[in-house]
GROMACS .gro file of N, CA, C and O in nm:
model
  284
    1MET      N    1  -3.893  -6.443  -4.071
    1MET     CA    2  -3.799  -6.393  -4.232
    1MET      C    3  -3.992  -6.353  -4.278
    1MET      O    4  -4.034  -6.442  -4.341
    2THR      N    5  -3.976  -6.200  -4.338
    2THR     CA    6  -4.078  -6.152  -4.377
    2THR      C    7  -4.068  -6.218  -4.556
    2THR      O    8  -3.979  -6.278  -4.610
    3ASN      N    9  -4.178  -6.159  -4.625
    3ASN     CA   10  -4.202  -6.189  -4.748
    3ASN      C   11  -4.031  -6.144  -4.806
    3ASN      O   12  -4.023  -6.135  -4.926
    4THR      N   13  -4.130  -5.988  -4.806
    4THR     CA   14  -3.926  -5.912  -4.849
    4THR      C   15  -3.791  -5.974  -4.785
    4THR      O   16  -3.743  -5.884  -4.903
    5GLU      N   17  -3.787  -6.030  -4.676
    5GLU     CA   18  -3.656  -6.052  -4.633
    5GLU      C   19  -3.622  -6.181  -4.766
    5GLU      O   20  -3.534  -6.188  -4.788
    6ILE      N   21  -3.688  -6.246  -4.729
    6ILE     CA   22  -3.692  -6.377  -4.861
    6ILE      C   23  -3.658  -6.347  -5.005
    6ILE      O   24  -3.608  -6.389  -5.053
    7ARG      N   25  -3.737  -6.244  -5.045
    7ARG     CA   26  -3.693  -6.171  -5.201
    7ARG      C   27  -3.586  -6.108  -5.197
    7ARG      O   28  -3.467  -6.195  -5.299
    8ARG      N   29  -3.539  -6.037  -5.095
    8ARG     CA   30  -3.431  -5.960  -5.104
    8ARG      C   31  -3.292  -6.083  -5.089
    8ARG      O   32  -3.176  -6.114  -5.172
    9GLU      N   33  -3.335  -6.194  -4.984
    9GLU     CA   34  -3.251  -6.305  -4.993
    9GLU      C   35  -3.207  -6.381  -5.097
    9GLU      O   36  -3.064  -6.440  -5.166
   10ILE      N   37  -3.339  -6.395  -5.175
   10ILE     CA   38  -3.355  -6.445  -5.264
   10ILE      C   39  -3.276  -6.415  -5.406
   10ILE      O   40  -3.158  -6.515  -5.496
   11LEU      N   41  -3.274  -6.253  -5.427
   11LEU     CA   42  -3.218  -6.209  -5.542
   11LEU      C   43  -3.091  -6.210  -5.477
   11LEU      O   44  -2.985  -6.249  -5.564
   12ARG      N   45  -2.976  -6.182  -5.346
   12ARG     CA   46  -2.833  -6.181  -5.295
   12ARG      C   47  -2.819  -6.343  -5.357
   12ARG      O   48  -2.773  -6.347  -5.448
   13MET      N   49  -2.828  -6.428  -5.322
   13MET     CA   50  -2.802  -6.562  -5.380
   13MET      C   51  -2.791  -6.627  -5.518
   13MET      O   52  -2.722  -6.630  -5.572
   14LEU      N   53  -2.925  -6.528  -5.599
   14LEU     CA   54  -2.890  -6.582  -5.697
   14LEU      C   55  -2.790  -6.505  -5.790
   14LEU      O   56  -2.716  -6.551  -5.894
   15TYR      N   57  -2.785  -6.394  -5.739
   15TYR     CA   58  -2.665  -6.300  -5.812
   15TYR      C   59  -2.501  -6.294  -5.772
   15TYR      O   60  -2.461  -6.325  -5.837
   16GLU      N   61  -2.522  -6.362  -5.641
   16GLU     CA   62  -2.392  -6.448  -5.651
   16GLU      C   63  -2.365  -6.527  -5.694
   16GLU      O   64  -2.204  -6.605  -5.703
   17CYS      N   65  -2.448  -6.630  -5.772
   17CYS     CA   66  -2.448  -6.773  -5.834
   17CYS      C   67  -2.393  -6.647  -5.949
   17CYS      O   68  -2.342  -6.748  -6.000
   18PHE      N   69  -2.491  -6.610  -5.991
   18PHE     CA   70  -2.408  -6.537  -6.159
   18PHE      C   71  -2.330  -6.479  -6.137
   18PHE      O   72  -2.223  -6.528  -6.279
   19LYS      N   73  -2.282  -6.439  -6.030
   19LYS     CA   74  -2.109  -6.391  -6.071
   19LYS      C   75  -2.047  -6.449  -6.072
   19LYS      O   76  -1.912  -6.521  -6.125
   20GLU      N   77  -2.035  -6.600  -6.015
   20GLU     CA   78  -1.916  -6.729  -5.997
   20GLU      C   79  -1.986  -6.775  -6.131
   20GLU      O   80  -1.894  -6.839  -6.243
   21HIS      N   81  -2.119  -6.836  -6.232
   21HIS     CA   82  -2.155  -6.861  -6.287
   21HIS      C   83  -2.271  -6.799  -6.368
   21HIS      O   84  -2.384  -6.878  -6.311
   22PRO      N   85  -2.252  -6.726  -6.464
   22PRO     CA   86  -2.371  -6.643  -6.551
   22PRO      C   87  -2.474  -6.779  -6.638
   22PRO      O   88  -2.596  -6.771  -6.586
   23TYR      N   89  -2.397  -6.912  -6.629
   23TYR     CA   90  -2.553  -6.929  -6.667
   23TYR      C   91  -2.617  -7.068  -6.605
   23TYR      O   92  -2.709  -7.113  -6.608
   24ASN      N   93  -2.520  -7.104  -6.477
   24ASN     CA   94  -2.566  -7.210  -6.414
   24ASN      C   95  -2.750  -7.118  -6.311
   24ASN      O   96  -2.796  -7.026  -6.338
   25ARG      N   97  -2.802  -7.230  -6.270
   25ARG     CA   98  -2.924  -7.184  -6.202
   25ARG      C   99  -2.896  -7.261  -6.098
   25ARG      O  100  -2.862  -7.364  -6.068
   26MET      N  101  -3.006  -7.146  -5.967
   26MET     CA  102  -3.009  -7.242  -5.794
   26MET      C  103  -3.149  -7.359  -5.873
   26MET      O  104  -3.250  -7.284  -5.876
   27THR      N  105  -3.139  -7.458  -5.785
   27THR     CA  106  -3.269  -7.526  -5.788
   27THR      C  107  -3.323  -7.477  -5.644
   27THR      O  108  -3.348  -7.447  -5.542
   28SER      N  109  -3.487  -7.486  -5.696
   28SER     CA  110  -3.588  -7.466  -5.595
   28SER      C  111  -3.498  -7.554  -5.455
   28SER      O  112  -3.516  -7.492  -5.303
   29ASN      N  113  -3.474  -7.696  -5.424
   29ASN     CA  114  -3.395  -7.761  -5.301
   29ASN      C  115  -3.301  -7.645  -5.306
   29ASN      O  116  -3.285  -7.652  -5.139
   30GLU      N  117  -3.247  -7.613  -5.326
   30GLU     CA  118  -3.140  -7.524  -5.236
   30GLU      C  119  -3.152  -7.404  -5.247
   30GLU      O  120  -3.177  -7.337  -5.121
   31LEU      N  121  -3.217  -7.322  -5.277
   31LEU     CA  122  -3.321  -7.205  -5.234
   31LEU      C  123  -3.370  -7.253  -5.065
   31LEU      O  124  -3.388  -7.143  -4.951
   32LYS      N  125  -3.445  -7.266  -5.090
   32LYS     CA  126  -3.577  -7.355  -4.959
   32LYS      C  127  -3.444  -7.403  -4.924
   32LYS      O  128  -3.490  -7.357  -4.771
   33GLU      N  129  -3.312  -7.498  -4.895
   33GLU     CA  130  -3.271  -7.509  -4.803
   33GLU      C  131  -3.178  -7.451  -4.669
   33GLU      O  132  -3.142  -7.392  -4.595
   34THR      N  133  -3.134  -7.342  -4.797
   34THR     CA  134  -3.060  -7.214  -4.743
   34THR      C  135  -3.173  -7.133  -4.711
   34THR      O  136  -3.144  -7.046  -4.622
   35LEU      N  137  -3.259  -7.100  -4.696
   35LEU     CA  138  -3.352  -6.972  -4.697
   35LEU      C  139  -3.437  -7.057  -4.553
   35LEU      O  140  -3.473  -6.982  -4.492
   36ASN      N  141  -3.420  -7.163  -4.568
   36ASN     CA  142  -3.512  -7.295  -4.416
   36ASN      C  143  -3.661  -7.212  -4.414
   36ASN      O  144  -3.728  -7.158  -4.316
   37ILE      N  145  -3.705  -7.252  -4.521
   37ILE     CA  146  -3.832  -7.219  -4.564
   37ILE      C  147  -3.925  -7.325  -4.635
   37ILE      O  148  -3.867  -7.419  -4.675
   38GLY      N  149  -4.030  -7.303  -4.656
   38GLY     CA  150  -4.127  -7.416  -4.742
   38GLY      C  151  -4.129  -7.395  -4.855
   38GLY      O  152  -4.079  -7.304  -4.898
   39GLN      N  153  -4.233  -7.560  -4.942
   39GLN     CA  154  -4.225  -7.494  -5.028
   39GLN      C  155  -4.267  -7.364  -5.120
   39GLN      O  156  -4.313  -7.322  -5.217
   40LYS      N  157  -4.472  -7.382  -5.024
   40LYS     CA  158  -4.559  -7.273  -5.097
   40LYS      C  159  -4.455  -7.171  -5.084
   40LYS      O  160  -4.528  -7.078  -5.159
   41GLU      N  161  -4.425  -7.137  -4.981
   41GLU     CA  162  -4.370  -6.984  -4.944
   41GLU      C  163  -4.227  -6.932  -5.040
   41GLU      O  164  -4.264  -6.836  -5.072
   42LEU      N  165  -4.169  -7.061  -5.084
   42LEU     CA  166  -4.046  -7.059  -5.185
   42LEU      C  167  -4.169  -7.009  -5.354
   42LEU      O  168  -4.080  -6.923  -5.441
   43GLN      N  169  -4.256  -7.093  -5.380
   43GLN     CA  170  -4.337  -7.076  -5.501
   43GLN      C  171  -4.352  -6.911  -5.484
   43GLN      O  172  -4.331  -6.865  -5.575
   44PHE      N  173  -4.436  -6.916  -5.401
   44PHE     CA  174  -4.500  -6.745  -5.383
   44PHE      C  175  -4.412  -6.665  -5.407
   44PHE      O  176  -4.422  -6.565  -5.488
   45ASN      N  177  -4.308  -6.666  -5.349
   45ASN     CA  178  -4.182  -6.518  -5.386
   45ASN      C  179  -4.116  -6.591  -5.495
   45ASN      O  180  -4.114  -6.437  -5.532
   46VAL      N  181  -4.093  -6.639  -5.507
   46VAL     CA  182  -3.991  -6.670  -5.661
   46VAL      C  183  -4.130  -6.602  -5.790
   46VAL      O  184  -4.040  -6.551  -5.853
   47ILE      N  185  -4.245  -6.620  -5.755
   47ILE     CA  186  -4.328  -6.664  -5.852
   47ILE      C  187  -4.377  -6.474  -5.881
   47ILE      O  188  -4.367  -6.383  -6.002
   48TYR      N  189  -4.342  -6.381  -5.736
   48TYR     CA  190  -4.373  -6.268  -5.732
   48TYR      C  191  -4.252  -6.172  -5.811
   48TYR      O  192  -4.257  -6.124  -5.914
   49LEU      N  193  -4.134  -6.297  -5.755
   49LEU     CA  194  -3.939  -6.205  -5.842
   49LEU      C  195  -4.004  -6.194  -6.019
   49LEU      O  196  -3.961  -6.126  -6.113
   50GLU      N  197  -4.049  -6.338  -6.038
   50GLU     CA  198  -4.039  -6.369  -6.176
   50GLU      C  199  -4.119  -6.222  -6.281
   50GLU      O  200  -4.101  -6.168  -6.404
   51GLU      N  201  -4.228  -6.217  -6.178
   51GLU     CA  202  -4.340  -6.160  -6.246
   51GLU      C  203  -4.299  -6.017  -6.257
   51GLU      O  204  -4.378  -5.879  -6.337
   52LYS      N  205  -4.257  -5.940  -6.212
   52LYS     CA  206  -4.184  -5.794  -6.156
   52LYS      C  207  -4.093  -5.798  -6.267
   52LYS      O  208  -4.010  -5.729  -6.252
   53GLY      N  209  -3.946  -5.944  -6.343
   53GLY     CA  210  -3.903  -5.876  -6.446
   53GLY      C  211  -3.763  -5.926  -6.347
   53GLY      O  212  -3.672  -5.906  -6.416
   54LEU      N  213  -3.764  -5.964  -6.256
   54LEU     CA  214  -3.665  -5.984  -6.190
   54LEU      C  215  -3.591  -6.080  -6.182
   54LEU      O  216  -3.411  -6.093  -6.128
   55LEU      N  217  -3.601  -6.245  -6.209
   55LEU     CA  218  -3.617  -6.348  -6.200
   55LEU      C  219  -3.609  -6.426  -6.310
   55LEU      O  220  -3.744  -6.385  -6.353
   56GLU      N  221  -3.515  -6.542  -6.387
   56GLU     CA  222  -3.612  -6.606  -6.520
   56GLU      C  223  -3.623  -6.694  -6.446
   56GLU      O  224  -3.522  -6.806  -6.383
   57LEU      N  225  -3.709  -6.792  -6.422
   57LEU     CA  226  -3.745  -6.962  -6.394
   57LEU      C  227  -3.719  -7.053  -6.559
   57LEU      O  228  -3.774  -7.004  -6.644
   58GLN      N  229  -3.627  -7.133  -6.428
   58GLN     CA  230  -3.659  -7.241  -6.583
   58GLN      C  231  -3.799  -7.380  -6.526
   58GLN      O  232  -3.764  -7.402  -6.421
   59LYS      N  233  -3.851  -7.388  -6.680
   59LYS     CA  234  -3.962  -7.485  -6.589
   59LYS      C  235  -3.939  -7.566  -6.693
   59LYS      O  236  -3.931  -7.607  -6.812
   60PRO      N  237  -4.067  -7.693  -6.640
   60PRO     CA  238  -4.044  -7.848  -6.705
   60PRO      C  239  -4.160  -7.881  -6.731
   60PRO      O  240  -4.278  -7.757  -6.762
   61LEU      N  241  -4.199  -7.902  -6.816
   61LEU     CA  242  -4.293  -7.963  -6.934
   61LEU      C  243  -4.427  -8.012  -6.811
   61LEU      O  244  -4.538  -7.937  -6.848
   62GLU      N  245  -4.371  -8.094  -6.762
   62GLU     CA  246  -4.443  -8.136  -6.595
   62GLU      C  247  -4.395  -8.114  -6.480
   62GLU      O  248  -4.291  -8.155  -6.474
   63GLY      N  249  -4.512  -8.107  -6.357
   63GLY     CA  250  -4.491  -8.195  -6.225
   63GLY      C  251  -4.429  -8.037  -6.147
   63GLY      O  252  -4.512  -7.949  -6.146
   64SER      N  253  -4.352  -8.022  -6.136
   64SER     CA  254  -4.303  -7.912  -6.025
   64SER      C  255  -4.247  -7.767  -6.108
   64SER      O  256  -4.274  -7.752  -6.218
   65LEU      N  257  -4.313  -7.634  -5.992
   65LEU     CA  258  -4.380  -7.506  -6.093
   65LEU      C  259  -4.254  -7.474  -6.143
   65LEU      O  260  -4.261  -7.432  -6.252
   66PHE      N  261  -4.098  -7.529  -6.063
   66PHE     CA  262  -3.951  -7.443  -6.160
   66PHE      C  263  -3.869  -7.550  -6.170
   66PHE      O  264  -3.788  -7.636  -6.050
   67VAL      N  265  -3.720  -7.580  -6.207
   67VAL     CA  266  -3.661  -7.653  -6.202
   67VAL      C  267  -3.561  -7.573  -6.108
   67VAL      O  268  -3.457  -7.639  -6.091
   68GLY      N  269  -3.511  -7.465  -6.200
   68GLY     CA  270  -3.393  -7.392  -6.156
   68GLY      C  271  -3.441  -7.198  -6.171
   68GLY      O  272  -3.548  -7.181  -6.246
   69ALA      N  273  -3.325  -7.165  -6.135
   69ALA     CA  274  -3.419  -6.988  -6.113
   69ALA      C  275  -3.241  -6.918  -6.148
   69ALA      O  276  -3.137  -6.973  -6.059
   70ARG      N  277  -3.279  -6.818  -6.202
   70ARG     CA  278  -3.120  -6.740  -6.215
   70ARG      C  279  -3.102  -6.607  -6.221
   70ARG      O  280  -3.302  -6.520  -6.288
   71ILE      N  281  -3.088  -6.487  -6.167
   71ILE     CA  282  -3.108  -6.351  -6.233
   71ILE      C  283  -3.093  -6.331  -6.381
   71ILE      O  284  -3.017  -6.367  -6.401
   0.00000   0.00000   0.00000
């Protein structure tokens, strides 16, 4: 799967989640498992989408890059 396909799928998944429950977020594990990609690949694409203003990340005080994402 190309990065463009991954980004489109992330946005599609987050949009579907938003339609069901607007304030819920998807975790990095949910995204990784559904997309069947690694942590580095997920982080790269999620940060790209965040910098473009297409999604919002919930960031922890320390540790992992993000704990949840929503559109």
